[in-house]
Amino acid sequence: MIEIKHVSKVYPGNKKAVDDISVTINDGEIVGFIGPNGAGKTTTIKMITGVLNPNEGQILINGIDIVKEPLKAKMEFGLVPDQADIFLRLKGIEYLNFIADMYEIDGSLRKQRIAQLAQAFEMSAALNDKILSYSHGMRQKIVIMGVLICDPRVWILDEPMTGLDPQSSFRLKEKMREHASRGNTVFFSTHVLEVAEKLCDKVAIINHGRIVFFGTLEELKAMHPNCTTLEELFLEVVEHA
Amino acid sequence: MRKYFSLTKTLLKSGYQVTDAKSKKWFKVFLYLLLAVCFLPLLGVIYFAVEAALPAYARMDQSATVLGSLLFLSCIIIFIFSLFLIPSIFYFSSDLDTLLALPLKSNQIIGAKFTVCVLYEYLFSASILIPAYLAYWNYGDMPVMFLPFGIITILLLPIFPLVLSTLFTIVLMRFVPFFQNRDRFNLVTSILLVALGLGFSIFMNSQGTQDESAMLKALFAGGNSLLDVFIKFFPIIPYFAKAIVEGSVPDLFLAIGITIIALAVLMSAGKLLYFKGAIGSGESSASHKELSERKLSKASRKGNKIWTYLKKDFKVIWRTPAYFTNCLLMVVLFPVMVLAMPLLSQGEGMEAFDLGILIQTIERSDEFLAYVIFFSLALGFLFGTFNQIAATAISREGAQYSVMKYLPMSYRDQIHAKLLLGVLVGLIADIAMALSAMLFLPFSWYYYLIFCGCSAITTLLGNSYSIMLDLAKPKLVWEQEAAAVKQNLGSFIAVMIGMALCIVLIVVCFFIPQAWLMVSAFGALAAMCILALLFYFLAGKYAERAMRKL
Ligand SMILES: Nc1ncnc2c1ncn2[C@@H]1O[C@H](COP(=O)(O)OP(=O)(O)OP(=O)(O)O)[C@@H](O)[C@H]1O
Ligand SMILES: [Mg+2]
């Protein structure tokens, strides 16, 4: 469960990047976060994960305040950041074990998960190489695997599908659905409306730092009956907010 | 031609910067002034050396020889430095991928990049030649065209050595694929560079010459066959020298002609070879081998968080050539240098007395232990922080620092892990120094144990304040890893503080009255202990505050 309460963020010398947003994502839900470039998605995710401090408002993850009890809160979620070029000098296997140690995952459990996920994402042959030698999509995959291996209750993913091949993208969606069905929370940003439609229980649409819609797609469609396609719907909401 | 000019302009603008983009203007000016002040003595040395050498040569009607030597010095410096610079500019720079995709001819890319290099090298040619010109001018009796020809020389001289090193690099990159890997290339060249520096200092030592002006004089000494050979590499030198000193126009034209021919050769070689070498100069290699079951099990053991974090940081340093040479290689080379020094300076009155007997006498004095403690504490600051691991701990993360913020590990623990890595490498340096000193300073072994123990304390203290300095103002915006360690003001200050503390401690202990020596030594030891522990905890506390603000 993620509770975002009246959160705002102002970058120094800039307008409000995130302006008084409130969203509650319940257990067992997959919520998609969509909006135009520069709308404030990454900024919001950075605040949820403690990378940025909000100027106003409060964020709770499974009831734990990220600002007041950062360490406890961080154990509750795993993050796939928008920029996957991290730890390039480590080998894939070393990265996974580093992350697993951070989340205090047991040895036998992690070994089993690593083997399983490497199979699923076709990364077995790459684990022994440095991440520096990976392609863009492979880097994305290793970061995703890092989260899946630790399997925290809340998954927060910033554009996780970019660069993934159809197969891996499918596997990831499968895992996300599985995770949510076990009563956990998944929150991810995306620009692919079809993914949002097929996968999400709810979507949050953000524009110019404000939430312009939060709810199920059915509700959204009901609100704009003249829109036939998702694209039209999205443009309508963003432009006439 | 238009494309060439606009590309040159763009490259210059996005080029090398000492400070990060956020620094104030006055700060940049200050830095350049500081650099200039550091350079001044060198310029003075050149001036006085020329002034001293000139009369004798002029009497033999050979005043061009002196200038020739300096032209040679500029050429060889430019050549050697550019050997390391050219590959990173022509092959490993991050703009290459973009440039290769643009509709540009290889000559336009090479031309623009080459021009940028030439502009940078003017710093060398001007700072060596201007003092020499001044000395000539003061000596008097110079031709009318001395000044204009001199300026033309400063402007044209760097081209020839740069053509040589660029040609060398282009051929190497085209035909020796081993060097197409940036990491490998950086590692090989930086080890070479350090070895070269070491070799040069050993050479200086073995010459038994104390001041540089004597060195230069030795260089001027005629009949030096090695010099003659080297000058053959730069055939422009005699012509430029004659043109300036005798005002001879034909010589100037000859020099310019050779330079133009060299450029033409470079351009045609570039046309043939550059793209083939540049395309596919990759970053890293991959084996694509499956991980064996046994290896997987071995790798997937649960570990202590701090230890895991420390190991991660160490691996990154070990595998990043820029960090490896700056943070680790020095630890190995420093003791080697210490070892080499007495061996080389032998024969300069060293064997006039027996070191062993001297040491025994010193050891017997009552206050010897006090001196050992003071020196150990002092040297612990120096050797312990020399590696800059703690001083660049956050800077090295660069744009990736946000990972530190979302990892479920407290900032205190993360900083302590980074700090402890610095302490560990510092301790290794302390011990290595003790071991290499043991070989030629036959003090009793337990003094070396005391050294290791005492220096460990100040090593901890030094690393603690170093990491706090980096926490306060980390340099997070950089293009290449080398910038995080080499162009980092904070870590520079940290090393300077370490040196200052070391010197202060050593100087102070000689001013303490004998009766107080023992007491003050143990007092200093206790104080350092308390300070070290205090700063260690403070660093952890400060981490929580500083990291939140980043
Ligand atoms: N480090 C920063 N400093 C100043 N302003 C920033 C910074 N990062 C983002 N911004 C501004 O904040 C706003 C929101 O940016 P954000 O990265 O959250 O957008 P986003 O929704 O993730 O966009 P995208 O879809 O392109 O990823 C933008 O207007 C951007 O200019
Ligand atoms: Mg974003």
mmCIF file of N, CA and C in Angstrom, chain B residues 120-168:
data_model
loop_
_atom_site.group_PDB
_atom_site.id
_atom_site.type_symbol
_atom_site.label_atom_id
_atom_site.label_comp_id
_atom_site.label_asym_id
_atom_site.label_seq_id
_atom_site.Cartn_x
_atom_site.Cartn_y
_atom_site.Cartn_z
ATOM 1 N N TYR B 120 45.067 23.344 -27.457
ATOM 2 C CA TYR B 120 45.467 23.025 -26.079
ATOM 3 C C TYR B 120 46.984 23.051 -25.919
ATOM 4 N N GLU B 121 47.697 22.575 -26.955
ATOM 5 C CA GLU B 121 49.146 22.448 -26.822
ATOM 6 C C GLU B 121 49.860 23.797 -26.825
ATOM 7 N N TYR B 122 49.145 24.855 -27.263
ATOM 8 C CA TYR B 122 49.784 26.168 -27.222
ATOM 9 C C TYR B 122 50.215 26.535 -25.815
ATOM 10 N N LEU B 123 49.503 26.011 -24.841
ATOM 11 C CA LEU B 123 49.882 26.269 -23.450
ATOM 12 C C LEU B 123 51.329 25.826 -23.213
ATOM 13 N N PHE B 124 51.657 24.620 -23.726
ATOM 14 C CA PHE B 124 53.015 24.115 -23.538
ATOM 15 C C PHE B 124 54.020 24.926 -24.339
ATOM 16 N N SER B 125 53.737 25.080 -25.628
ATOM 17 C CA SER B 125 54.745 25.726 -26.477
ATOM 18 C C SER B 125 54.972 27.154 -26.017
ATOM 19 N N ALA B 126 53.892 27.857 -25.658
ATOM 20 C CA ALA B 126 54.060 29.242 -25.239
ATOM 21 C C ALA B 126 54.808 29.319 -23.921
ATOM 22 N N SER B 127 54.468 28.450 -22.968
ATOM 23 C CA SER B 127 55.080 28.617 -21.645
ATOM 24 C C SER B 127 56.545 28.178 -21.649
ATOM 25 N N ILE B 128 56.952 27.385 -22.600
ATOM 26 C CA ILE B 128 58.379 27.059 -22.679
ATOM 27 C C ILE B 128 59.126 28.105 -23.491
ATOM 28 N N LEU B 129 58.523 28.542 -24.589
ATOM 29 C CA LEU B 129 59.275 29.392 -25.513
ATOM 30 C C LEU B 129 59.302 30.864 -25.104
ATOM 31 N N ILE B 130 58.235 31.362 -24.508
ATOM 32 C CA ILE B 130 58.229 32.786 -24.185
ATOM 33 C C ILE B 130 59.366 33.175 -23.239
ATOM 34 N N PRO B 131 59.584 32.423 -22.139
ATOM 35 C CA PRO B 131 60.733 32.795 -21.299
ATOM 36 C C PRO B 131 62.055 32.714 -22.059
ATOM 37 N N ALA B 132 62.156 31.740 -22.961
ATOM 38 C CA ALA B 132 63.390 31.622 -23.735
ATOM 39 C C ALA B 132 63.569 32.849 -24.626
ATOM 40 N N TYR B 133 62.471 33.276 -25.265
ATOM 41 C CA TYR B 133 62.553 34.472 -26.113
ATOM 42 C C TYR B 133 63.002 35.667 -25.295
ATOM 43 N N LEU B 134 62.429 35.781 -24.087
ATOM 44 C CA LEU B 134 62.777 36.911 -23.233
ATOM 45 C C LEU B 134 64.271 36.922 -22.953
ATOM 46 N N ALA B 135 64.802 35.748 -22.643
ATOM 47 C CA ALA B 135 66.229 35.669 -22.339
ATOM 48 C C ALA B 135 67.053 36.083 -23.549
ATOM 49 N N TYR B 136 66.646 35.612 -24.727
ATOM 50 C CA TYR B 136 67.346 36.003 -25.953
ATOM 51 C C TYR B 136 67.277 37.511 -26.156
ATOM 52 N N TRP B 137 66.084 38.036 -25.958
ATOM 53 C CA TRP B 137 65.875 39.464 -26.175
ATOM 54 C C TRP B 137 66.775 40.284 -25.266
ATOM 55 N N ASN B 138 66.831 39.881 -24.011
ATOM 56 C CA ASN B 138 67.665 40.607 -23.053
ATOM 57 C C ASN B 138 69.141 40.487 -23.403
ATOM 58 N N TYR B 139 69.511 39.351 -23.974
ATOM 59 C CA TYR B 139 70.915 39.176 -24.372
ATOM 60 C C TYR B 139 71.253 40.154 -25.485
ATOM 61 N N GLY B 140 70.265 40.497 -26.254
ATOM 62 C CA GLY B 140 70.410 41.544 -27.265
ATOM 63 C C GLY B 140 70.898 41.029 -28.602
ATOM 64 N N ASP B 141 70.989 41.978 -29.525
ATOM 65 C CA ASP B 141 71.589 41.626 -30.800
ATOM 66 C C ASP B 141 70.725 40.661 -31.620
ATOM 67 N N MET B 142 69.410 40.847 -31.527
ATOM 68 C CA MET B 142 68.542 39.933 -32.252
ATOM 69 C C MET B 142 68.067 40.568 -33.557
ATOM 70 N N PRO B 143 67.802 39.760 -34.571
ATOM 71 C CA PRO B 143 67.341 40.313 -35.861
ATOM 72 C C PRO B 143 65.974 40.977 -35.743
ATOM 73 N N VAL B 144 65.631 41.755 -36.761
ATOM 74 C CA VAL B 144 64.379 42.519 -36.744
ATOM 75 C C VAL B 144 63.172 41.587 -36.676
ATOM 76 N N MET B 145 63.270 40.484 -37.381
ATOM 77 C CA MET B 145 62.123 39.593 -37.480
ATOM 78 C C MET B 145 62.026 38.627 -36.309
ATOM 79 N N PHE B 146 62.831 38.844 -35.268
ATOM 80 C CA PHE B 146 62.844 37.922 -34.135
ATOM 81 C C PHE B 146 61.444 37.693 -33.573
ATOM 82 N N LEU B 147 60.742 38.783 -33.313
ATOM 83 C CA LEU B 147 59.430 38.659 -32.664
ATOM 84 C C LEU B 147 58.387 37.968 -33.560
ATOM 85 N N PRO B 148 58.165 38.470 -34.777
ATOM 86 C CA PRO B 148 57.153 37.791 -35.618
ATOM 87 C C PRO B 148 57.494 36.321 -35.886
ATOM 88 N N PHE B 149 58.737 36.031 -36.165
ATOM 89 C CA PHE B 149 59.098 34.629 -36.418
ATOM 90 C C PHE B 149 58.897 33.779 -35.166
ATOM 91 N N GLY B 150 59.208 34.408 -34.027
ATOM 92 C CA GLY B 150 59.022 33.683 -32.759
ATOM 93 C C GLY B 150 57.568 33.314 -32.547
ATOM 94 N N ILE B 151 56.694 34.264 -32.833
ATOM 95 C CA ILE B 151 55.265 33.992 -32.635
ATOM 96 C C ILE B 151 54.793 32.922 -33.612
ATOM 97 N N ILE B 152 55.253 33.036 -34.859
ATOM 98 C CA ILE B 152 54.870 32.011 -35.838
ATOM 99 C C ILE B 152 55.315 30.633 -35.351
ATOM 100 N N THR B 153 56.493 30.572 -34.765
ATOM 101 C CA THR B 153 57.005 29.291 -34.279
ATOM 102 C C THR B 153 56.121 28.724 -33.166
ATOM 103 N N ILE B 154 55.750 29.602 -32.222
ATOM 104 C CA ILE B 154 54.881 29.120 -31.141
ATOM 105 C C ILE B 154 53.605 28.521 -31.726
ATOM 106 N N LEU B 155 53.089 29.180 -32.771
ATOM 107 C CA LEU B 155 51.822 28.737 -33.337
ATOM 108 C C LEU B 155 51.961 27.463 -34.165
ATOM 109 N N LEU B 156 53.093 27.303 -34.819
ATOM 110 C CA LEU B 156 53.220 26.162 -35.734
ATOM 111 C C LEU B 156 53.926 24.957 -35.112
ATOM 112 N N LEU B 157 54.739 25.228 -34.102
ATOM 113 C CA LEU B 157 55.557 24.145 -33.551
ATOM 114 C C LEU B 157 54.749 22.928 -33.102
ATOM 115 N N PRO B 158 53.634 23.108 -32.380
ATOM 116 C CA PRO B 158 52.932 21.918 -31.860
ATOM 117 C C PRO B 158 52.407 20.999 -32.951
ATOM 118 N N ILE B 159 52.235 21.524 -34.164
ATOM 119 C CA ILE B 159 51.579 20.707 -35.192
ATOM 120 C C ILE B 159 52.388 19.446 -35.504
ATOM 121 N N PHE B 160 53.690 19.614 -35.676
ATOM 122 C CA PHE B 160 54.456 18.453 -36.113
ATOM 123 C C PHE B 160 54.458 17.304 -35.100
ATOM 124 N N PRO B 161 54.814 17.553 -33.839
ATOM 125 C CA PRO B 161 54.750 16.433 -32.873
ATOM 126 C C PRO B 161 53.350 15.850 -32.745
ATOM 127 N N LEU B 162 52.333 16.696 -32.866
ATOM 128 C CA LEU B 162 50.960 16.180 -32.788
ATOM 129 C C LEU B 162 50.640 15.288 -33.980
ATOM 130 N N VAL B 163 51.137 15.665 -35.152
ATOM 131 C CA VAL B 163 50.925 14.803 -36.321
ATOM 132 C C VAL B 163 51.551 13.444 -36.063
ATOM 133 N N LEU B 164 52.778 13.467 -35.526
ATOM 134 C CA LEU B 164 53.451 12.193 -35.251
ATOM 135 C C LEU B 164 52.619 11.320 -34.324
ATOM 136 N N SER B 165 52.186 11.884 -33.187
ATOM 137 C CA SER B 165 51.482 11.039 -32.223
ATOM 138 C C SER B 165 50.116 10.620 -32.750
ATOM 139 N N THR B 166 49.473 11.512 -33.532
ATOM 140 C CA THR B 166 48.175 11.140 -34.093
ATOM 141 C C THR B 166 48.332 10.016 -35.114
ATOM 142 N N LEU B 167 49.345 10.133 -35.960
ATOM 143 C CA LEU B 167 49.601 9.071 -36.933
ATOM 144 C C LEU B 167 49.838 7.753 -36.220
ATOM 145 N N PHE B 168 50.680 7.823 -35.196
ATOM 146 C CA PHE B 168 50.985 6.624 -34.417
ATOM 147 C C PHE B 168 49.699 6.007 -33.871
#
